Each structure stands twice: as structure tokens, then as C-alpha cells.
Amino acid sequence: MVRIRVLVVDDHRIFAESLAAALAAEPDVDVSAAGSGPAALRCMDRAAAEGRRFDVLLVDADLGAALHGPRPATAVPDTAPGQDSLVDGISLVAGVRSGQPTVRTVVLAEKDDPRRAALALQAGASGWVAKDCSLSRLLTVIRGVLRDETHLPPALLTSVLRELTAARKHRTDSERLVESLTPREREVLRCMVAGLGRKAVAERLFLSPHTVRTHMQNVLGKLGVHSTLAAVALARRAGVGPADLEAAS
């Protein structure tokens, strides 16, 4: 019998242990539990090193909220943060997609939220399931995502598709604006995304602070924004990554 290796990731211990126990009663399921994003990644790394990778992660949508407060889901993380910085469920999904792309992730949510469900799918999740669904429904989802199916509650489908369509259009508009920049202005923008100030950008690109100021003003003007923060947000939507600071050091 081919066994499905499942990892439950939830910082509510009673829920995690209860769900793990219920899943373990299935003859074809091996299940473990982790109480945080970093703990889940350590568990996954350990399993991979031992040649027994997990197949499916069940991730709490509100992971970390009990300790750190809810984090507003406004964008999919562009890169996977380090293990110690992973807190919320969507960041964990993105980290798993980056580090172990063959693992399927399913987000377990207390309530329907089309925006967050869309962000979870964009981050790489294969499903969004209510925590109060039946065990048989959850098992159907687990087995389905292993067949490359995507699972959403029917009541969320239309709203999530609308969110994904809007996000795609927003990204396309942002990409078009970024394409209007000169190569030097794109370099400056990547430095801005990396969090560098004017003086640091000048040192990195061997330019005068005055020239960098002019480039930054041109970037803001072409992108149609009025602040560095807004320019960075638009750049991230367009898929612009930060400048590689290590390469310059």
C-alpha cells in the first residue's frame, strides 16, 4: 500500500493533535504535526534527509496569529524568507513551494476569505478548506491534490477567480510601467526594493547622490507614484526583485 505522508502545521496544539490522530486512523496515511512555520520546515528538512519526504502539508491560514497577531495578507511573498522569519500560513506555503516544490499544500481556514484564498493559491497552495469540514471531505482533498487537482469551496470559487483576474491585470499594468524605465532606472528601482537609501545607491552604482536623486524622481514619475514605498510595492507586483547586495560586497 502506498502511504500518504501528511504534516499538520497549526499552532493550536489541541486542534493539530486531534486532526493528526483522526488522519492517522486511515490505513494509507502517515501523519505528523508541527506547531509553527519554522518547526514545519525543520521537520520537512529532516524527513527529506532521511529519504521520507512529506507529500501534503495542511497549513493553518492563521498560523502565528496567536503569538504575533494577524498579519494582513496584501501580497504573495516574492522570495522564501529564512526559516526563523516564517510566521504566517501564506509565507509558509511560498517557502515550501520554493524549497520543496513537489510537496502539495492545503490551507485550513476558520472562515471563507476570497482575497486570502486567492493569495494562498498564488503562493502555491493546491487547496483552501474550511476547518469545520468533514474528515471524509478533507481526505478527498488530500488525495485530490496529489493528482494535481485544485480544491476550493464552491461558494468561494467565483470570488476567488475574480480576485485572481484582478491580480493578474494589476500585475500586467505594473509590468508595463516598469518596462518604461531605462536600464539604469531599473537598477535604481532594484536598489530601492532592496531597501537602500540614496547614498547607498550612489555608492553601489558609482554615481553621485544628485544623479541618484534624479533617477529616483524619474522612477517615481514614470511609475505614477509619489513615494519610494509605493514604487517598491508596484515593483514587487511586477516581479522586480531586490538588487543582489551580496554580489556587490
mmCIF file of C-alpha atoms in Angstrom:
data_model
loop_
_atom_site.group_PDB
_atom_site.id
_atom_site.type_symbol
_atom_site.label_atom_id
_atom_site.label_comp_id
_atom_site.label_asym_id
_atom_site.label_seq_id
_atom_site.Cartn_x
_atom_site.Cartn_y
_atom_site.Cartn_z
ATOM 1 C CA MET A 1 0.000 0.000 0.000
ATOM 2 C CA VAL A 2 1.319 3.454 -0.952
ATOM 3 C CA ARG A 3 1.116 5.627 2.149
ATOM 4 C CA ILE A 4 0.488 9.367 2.071
ATOM 5 C CA ARG A 5 2.781 11.341 4.371
ATOM 6 C CA VAL A 6 0.952 14.336 5.813
ATOM 7 C CA LEU A 7 2.260 17.148 8.027
ATOM 8 C CA VAL A 8 -0.284 19.211 10.014
ATOM 9 C CA VAL A 9 1.011 22.726 10.748
ATOM 10 C CA ASP A 10 -1.050 24.584 13.341
ATOM 11 C CA ASP A 11 -0.047 26.449 16.490
ATOM 12 C CA HIS A 12 -3.278 25.432 18.268
ATOM 13 C CA ARG A 13 -1.983 22.225 19.781
ATOM 14 C CA ILE A 14 -5.309 20.574 20.587
ATOM 15 C CA PHE A 15 -6.575 21.074 17.039
ATOM 16 C CA ALA A 16 -3.317 19.876 15.476
ATOM 17 C CA GLU A 17 -3.107 16.755 17.634
ATOM 18 C CA SER A 18 -6.805 15.933 17.189
ATOM 19 C CA LEU A 19 -6.610 16.265 13.422
ATOM 20 C CA ALA A 20 -3.387 14.255 13.291
ATOM 21 C CA ALA A 21 -4.989 11.478 15.346
ATOM 22 C CA ALA A 22 -8.060 11.384 13.106
ATOM 23 C CA LEU A 23 -5.950 11.203 9.942
ATOM 24 C CA ALA A 24 -3.663 8.545 11.462
ATOM 25 C CA ALA A 25 -6.658 6.225 11.731
ATOM 26 C CA GLU A 26 -6.654 5.945 7.932
ATOM 27 C CA PRO A 27 -4.684 2.874 6.782
ATOM 28 C CA ASP A 28 -2.901 4.751 3.970
ATOM 29 C CA VAL A 29 -1.954 7.920 5.886
ATOM 30 C CA ASP A 30 1.161 8.630 7.984
ATOM 31 C CA VAL A 31 0.821 11.932 9.816
ATOM 32 C CA SER A 32 2.994 14.249 11.915
ATOM 33 C CA ALA A 33 2.320 17.669 13.450
ATOM 34 C CA ALA A 34 4.305 20.908 13.789
ATOM 35 C CA GLY A 35 3.395 23.965 15.833
ATOM 36 C CA SER A 36 4.951 26.721 13.705
ATOM 37 C CA GLY A 37 6.326 27.546 10.279
ATOM 38 C CA PRO A 38 9.988 27.163 11.303
ATOM 39 C CA ALA A 39 9.203 23.878 13.059
ATOM 40 C CA ALA A 40 7.466 22.630 9.920
ATOM 41 C CA LEU A 41 10.464 23.465 7.731
ATOM 42 C CA ARG A 42 12.844 21.753 10.138
ATOM 43 C CA CYS A 43 10.585 18.706 10.149
ATOM 44 C CA MET A 44 10.485 18.690 6.346
ATOM 45 C CA ASP A 45 14.255 19.057 6.028
ATOM 46 C CA ARG A 46 14.797 16.214 8.483
ATOM 47 C CA ALA A 47 12.351 13.967 6.620
ATOM 48 C CA ALA A 48 13.956 14.779 3.260
ATOM 49 C CA ALA A 49 17.415 13.959 4.633
ATOM 50 C CA GLU A 50 16.086 10.577 5.774
ATOM 51 C CA GLY A 51 14.529 9.883 2.377
ATOM 52 C CA ARG A 52 10.918 10.099 3.549
ATOM 53 C CA ARG A 53 9.601 13.387 2.229
ATOM 54 C CA PHE A 54 6.119 14.599 3.105
ATOM 55 C CA ASP A 55 3.510 14.519 0.364
ATOM 56 C CA VAL A 56 0.980 17.033 1.723
ATOM 57 C CA LEU A 57 1.106 19.892 4.222
ATOM 58 C CA LEU A 58 -2.083 21.038 5.939
ATOM 59 C CA VAL A 59 -1.337 24.643 6.931
ATOM 60 C CA ASP A 60 -3.361 26.839 9.273
ATOM 61 C CA ALA A 61 -4.364 30.038 7.467
ATOM 62 C CA ASP A 62 -3.890 31.956 10.748
ATOM 63 C CA LEU A 63 -0.543 30.388 11.606
ATOM 64 C CA GLY A 64 1.292 32.586 14.101
ATOM 65 C CA ALA A 65 -1.658 34.887 14.809
ATOM 66 C CA ALA A 66 -1.947 33.697 18.405
ATOM 67 C CA LEU A 67 1.573 34.934 19.192
ATOM 68 C CA HIS A 68 2.143 37.752 16.723
ATOM 69 C CA GLY A 69 -1.342 38.980 15.893
ATOM 70 C CA PRO A 70 -2.987 38.603 12.493
ATOM 71 C CA ARG A 71 -0.886 39.784 9.586
ATOM 72 C CA PRO A 72 -2.744 41.475 6.732
ATOM 73 C CA ALA A 73 -2.476 39.434 3.553
ATOM 74 C CA THR A 74 -1.688 42.002 0.903
ATOM 75 C CA ALA A 75 0.831 40.310 -1.336
ATOM 76 C CA VAL A 76 2.403 36.979 -2.034
ATOM 77 C CA PRO A 77 5.972 36.867 -0.715
ATOM 78 C CA ASP A 78 8.426 37.316 -3.591
ATOM 79 C CA THR A 79 11.057 35.075 -2.063
ATOM 80 C CA ALA A 80 11.030 32.479 0.650
ATOM 81 C CA PRO A 81 12.202 34.045 3.907
ATOM 82 C CA GLY A 82 14.615 32.282 6.239
ATOM 83 C CA GLN A 83 13.209 29.601 8.499
ATOM 84 C CA ASP A 84 13.216 31.742 11.613
ATOM 85 C CA SER A 85 11.191 34.503 9.927
ATOM 86 C CA LEU A 86 8.387 32.341 8.586
ATOM 87 C CA VAL A 87 5.256 33.062 10.592
ATOM 88 C CA ASP A 88 2.027 33.203 8.635
ATOM 89 C CA GLY A 89 0.478 30.443 6.573
ATOM 90 C CA ILE A 90 0.868 32.084 3.171
ATOM 91 C CA SER A 91 4.582 32.717 3.759
ATOM 92 C CA LEU A 92 4.989 29.070 4.700
ATOM 93 C CA VAL A 93 3.208 27.987 1.513
ATOM 94 C CA ALA A 94 5.565 30.170 -0.541
ATOM 95 C CA GLY A 95 8.587 28.820 1.323
ATOM 96 C CA VAL A 96 7.544 25.222 0.692
ATOM 97 C CA ARG A 97 6.921 25.910 -2.984
ATOM 98 C CA SER A 98 10.408 27.377 -3.256
ATOM 99 C CA GLY A 99 12.237 24.740 -1.221
ATOM 100 C CA GLN A 100 10.313 21.524 -1.955
ATOM 101 C CA PRO A 101 8.073 22.155 -4.982
ATOM 102 C CA THR A 102 6.832 18.547 -5.170
ATOM 103 C CA VAL A 103 5.065 18.901 -1.805
ATOM 104 C CA ARG A 104 1.382 19.862 -2.045
ATOM 105 C CA THR A 105 -0.026 22.364 0.451
ATOM 106 C CA VAL A 106 -3.623 22.796 1.572
ATOM 107 C CA VAL A 107 -4.657 25.784 3.694
ATOM 108 C CA LEU A 108 -7.134 25.178 6.528
ATOM 109 C CA ALA A 109 -9.213 28.251 7.339
ATOM 110 C CA GLU A 110 -11.638 29.264 10.081
ATOM 111 C CA LYS A 111 -13.717 31.302 7.642
ATOM 112 C CA ASP A 112 -14.113 31.914 3.932
ATOM 113 C CA ASP A 113 -11.929 34.771 2.693
ATOM 114 C CA PRO A 114 -11.711 35.104 -1.111
ATOM 115 C CA ARG A 115 -8.768 37.512 -1.014
ATOM 116 C CA ARG A 116 -6.638 35.362 1.236
ATOM 117 C CA ALA A 117 -7.660 32.208 -0.607
ATOM 118 C CA ALA A 118 -6.526 33.806 -3.885
ATOM 119 C CA LEU A 119 -3.215 34.823 -2.278
ATOM 120 C CA ALA A 120 -2.747 31.271 -0.988
ATOM 121 C CA LEU A 121 -3.249 29.865 -4.495
ATOM 122 C CA GLN A 122 -0.836 32.434 -5.929
ATOM 123 C CA ALA A 123 1.708 31.406 -3.292
ATOM 124 C CA GLY A 124 1.455 27.799 -4.437
ATOM 125 C CA ALA A 125 -1.328 26.204 -2.382
ATOM 126 C CA SER A 126 -3.371 23.473 -4.019
ATOM 127 C CA GLY A 127 -6.429 23.977 -1.871
ATOM 128 C CA TRP A 128 -8.329 26.092 0.656
ATOM 129 C CA VAL A 129 -10.547 24.114 3.020
ATOM 130 C CA ALA A 130 -12.746 25.068 5.969
ATOM 131 C CA LYS A 131 -11.543 23.765 9.321
ATOM 132 C CA ASP A 132 -15.036 22.565 10.134
ATOM 133 C CA CYS A 133 -15.312 20.370 7.041
ATOM 134 C CA SER A 134 -15.811 16.640 7.492
ATOM 135 C CA LEU A 135 -12.874 14.252 7.727
ATOM 136 C CA SER A 136 -14.052 12.496 4.563
ATOM 137 C CA ARG A 137 -14.043 15.827 2.710
ATOM 138 C CA LEU A 138 -10.516 16.602 3.914
ATOM 139 C CA LEU A 139 -9.294 13.158 2.840
ATOM 140 C CA THR A 140 -10.844 13.732 -0.581
ATOM 141 C CA VAL A 141 -8.893 16.993 -0.860
ATOM 142 C CA ILE A 142 -5.632 15.385 0.308
ATOM 143 C CA ARG A 143 -5.905 12.612 -2.245
ATOM 144 C CA GLY A 144 -7.084 15.040 -4.918
ATOM 145 C CA VAL A 145 -4.170 17.470 -4.651
ATOM 146 C CA LEU A 146 -1.803 14.542 -5.128
ATOM 147 C CA ARG A 147 -3.481 14.120 -8.532
ATOM 148 C CA ASP A 148 -2.713 17.803 -9.237
ATOM 149 C CA GLU A 149 -6.283 18.898 -8.531
ATOM 150 C CA THR A 150 -7.061 22.309 -7.022
ATOM 151 C CA HIS A 151 -9.739 22.383 -4.348
ATOM 152 C CA LEU A 152 -11.841 25.354 -3.252
ATOM 153 C CA PRO A 153 -15.238 25.539 -1.512
ATOM 154 C CA PRO A 154 -17.871 26.006 -4.266
ATOM 155 C CA ALA A 155 -19.160 29.161 -2.547
ATOM 156 C CA LEU A 156 -15.703 30.762 -2.903
ATOM 157 C CA LEU A 157 -14.978 29.815 -6.499
ATOM 158 C CA THR A 158 -16.446 32.856 -8.258
ATOM 159 C CA SER A 159 -14.975 35.346 -5.788
ATOM 160 C CA VAL A 160 -11.520 33.752 -5.898
ATOM 161 C CA LEU A 161 -11.494 33.738 -9.704
ATOM 162 C CA ARG A 162 -12.423 37.429 -9.625
ATOM 163 C CA GLU A 163 -9.554 38.135 -7.210
ATOM 164 C CA LEU A 164 -7.076 36.199 -9.365
ATOM 165 C CA THR A 165 -8.217 38.001 -12.521
ATOM 166 C CA ALA A 166 -7.862 41.394 -10.830
ATOM 167 C CA ALA A 167 -4.409 40.456 -9.506
ATOM 168 C CA ARG A 168 -3.294 39.367 -12.985
ATOM 169 C CA LYS A 169 -4.473 42.650 -14.510
ATOM 170 C CA HIS A 170 -2.794 44.621 -11.734
ATOM 171 C CA ARG A 171 0.460 42.760 -12.340
ATOM 172 C CA THR A 172 0.232 43.319 -16.100
ATOM 173 C CA ASP A 173 -0.273 47.065 -15.602
ATOM 174 C CA SER A 174 2.659 47.180 -13.183
ATOM 175 C CA GLU A 175 4.910 45.258 -15.587
ATOM 176 C CA ARG A 176 4.050 47.701 -18.370
ATOM 177 C CA LEU A 177 5.064 50.662 -16.189
ATOM 178 C CA VAL A 178 8.347 49.015 -15.165
ATOM 179 C CA GLU A 179 9.139 48.318 -18.820
ATOM 180 C CA SER A 180 9.016 52.067 -19.454
ATOM 181 C CA LEU A 181 12.119 52.567 -17.281
ATOM 182 C CA THR A 182 15.620 52.818 -18.707
ATOM 183 C CA PRO A 183 18.121 50.083 -17.736
ATOM 184 C CA ARG A 184 19.778 52.461 -15.235
ATOM 185 C CA GLU A 185 16.404 53.391 -13.726
ATOM 186 C CA ARG A 186 15.606 49.696 -13.300
ATOM 187 C CA GLU A 187 18.901 49.241 -11.454
ATOM 188 C CA VAL A 188 17.936 52.101 -9.162
ATOM 189 C CA LEU A 189 14.485 50.579 -8.649
ATOM 190 C CA ARG A 190 16.001 47.220 -7.677
ATOM 191 C CA CYS A 191 18.172 49.035 -5.146
ATOM 192 C CA MET A 192 15.049 50.709 -3.780
ATOM 193 C CA VAL A 193 13.377 47.306 -3.487
ATOM 194 C CA ALA A 194 16.443 46.141 -1.528
ATOM 195 C CA GLY A 195 15.831 48.985 0.937
ATOM 196 C CA LEU A 196 18.851 51.117 0.002
ATOM 197 C CA GLY A 197 18.773 54.853 0.570
ATOM 198 C CA ARG A 198 20.059 57.461 -1.863
ATOM 199 C CA LYS A 199 23.616 57.485 -0.508
ATOM 200 C CA ALA A 200 23.863 53.672 -0.540
ATOM 201 C CA VAL A 201 22.505 53.525 -4.089
ATOM 202 C CA ALA A 202 25.063 56.113 -5.178
ATOM 203 C CA GLU A 203 27.909 54.079 -3.663
ATOM 204 C CA ARG A 204 26.683 50.839 -5.178
ATOM 205 C CA LEU A 205 26.199 52.235 -8.701
ATOM 206 C CA PHE A 206 29.212 54.596 -8.593
ATOM 207 C CA LEU A 207 27.009 57.637 -9.143
ATOM 208 C CA SER A 208 26.723 60.979 -7.407
ATOM 209 C CA PRO A 209 23.880 61.382 -4.875
ATOM 210 C CA HIS A 210 22.471 64.145 -7.085
ATOM 211 C CA THR A 211 22.343 61.794 -10.093
ATOM 212 C CA VAL A 212 20.676 59.094 -7.984
ATOM 213 C CA ARG A 213 18.112 61.622 -6.765
ATOM 214 C CA THR A 214 17.297 62.475 -10.384
ATOM 215 C CA HIS A 215 16.955 58.784 -11.283
ATOM 216 C CA MET A 216 14.683 58.177 -8.286
ATOM 217 C CA GLN A 217 12.479 61.119 -9.237
ATOM 218 C CA ASN A 218 12.274 59.781 -12.795
ATOM 219 C CA VAL A 219 11.346 56.312 -11.486
ATOM 220 C CA LEU A 220 8.531 57.724 -9.343
ATOM 221 C CA GLY A 221 7.265 59.838 -12.215
ATOM 222 C CA LYS A 222 7.237 57.011 -14.767
ATOM 223 C CA LEU A 223 5.586 54.627 -12.315
ATOM 224 C CA GLY A 224 2.981 57.235 -11.433
ATOM 225 C CA VAL A 225 3.581 57.071 -7.676
ATOM 226 C CA HIS A 226 4.562 59.644 -5.073
ATOM 227 C CA SER A 227 6.731 57.712 -2.626
ATOM 228 C CA THR A 228 9.506 55.152 -2.506
ATOM 229 C CA LEU A 229 7.208 52.796 -0.584
ATOM 230 C CA ALA A 230 4.607 52.912 -3.354
ATOM 231 C CA ALA A 231 7.297 52.375 -6.006
ATOM 232 C CA VAL A 232 8.598 49.310 -4.157
ATOM 233 C CA ALA A 233 5.076 47.876 -3.826
ATOM 234 C CA LEU A 234 4.456 48.344 -7.564
ATOM 235 C CA ALA A 235 7.854 46.833 -8.402
ATOM 236 C CA ARG A 236 7.095 43.737 -6.330
ATOM 237 C CA ARG A 237 3.735 43.321 -8.078
ATOM 238 C CA ALA A 238 5.616 43.423 -11.365
ATOM 239 C CA GLY A 239 8.006 40.738 -10.173
ATOM 240 C CA VAL A 240 11.012 43.019 -9.742
ATOM 241 C CA GLY A 241 13.371 41.541 -7.167
ATOM 242 C CA PRO A 242 15.849 43.377 -4.974
ATOM 243 C CA ALA A 243 19.397 44.102 -6.073
ATOM 244 C CA ASP A 244 21.827 41.362 -5.098
ATOM 245 C CA LEU A 245 23.634 43.107 -2.272
ATOM 246 C CA GLU A 246 25.946 40.179 -1.522
ATOM 247 C CA ALA A 247 27.315 40.207 -5.067
ATOM 248 C CA ALA A 248 28.350 43.817 -4.585
ATOM 249 C CA SER A 249 30.052 43.255 -1.229
#
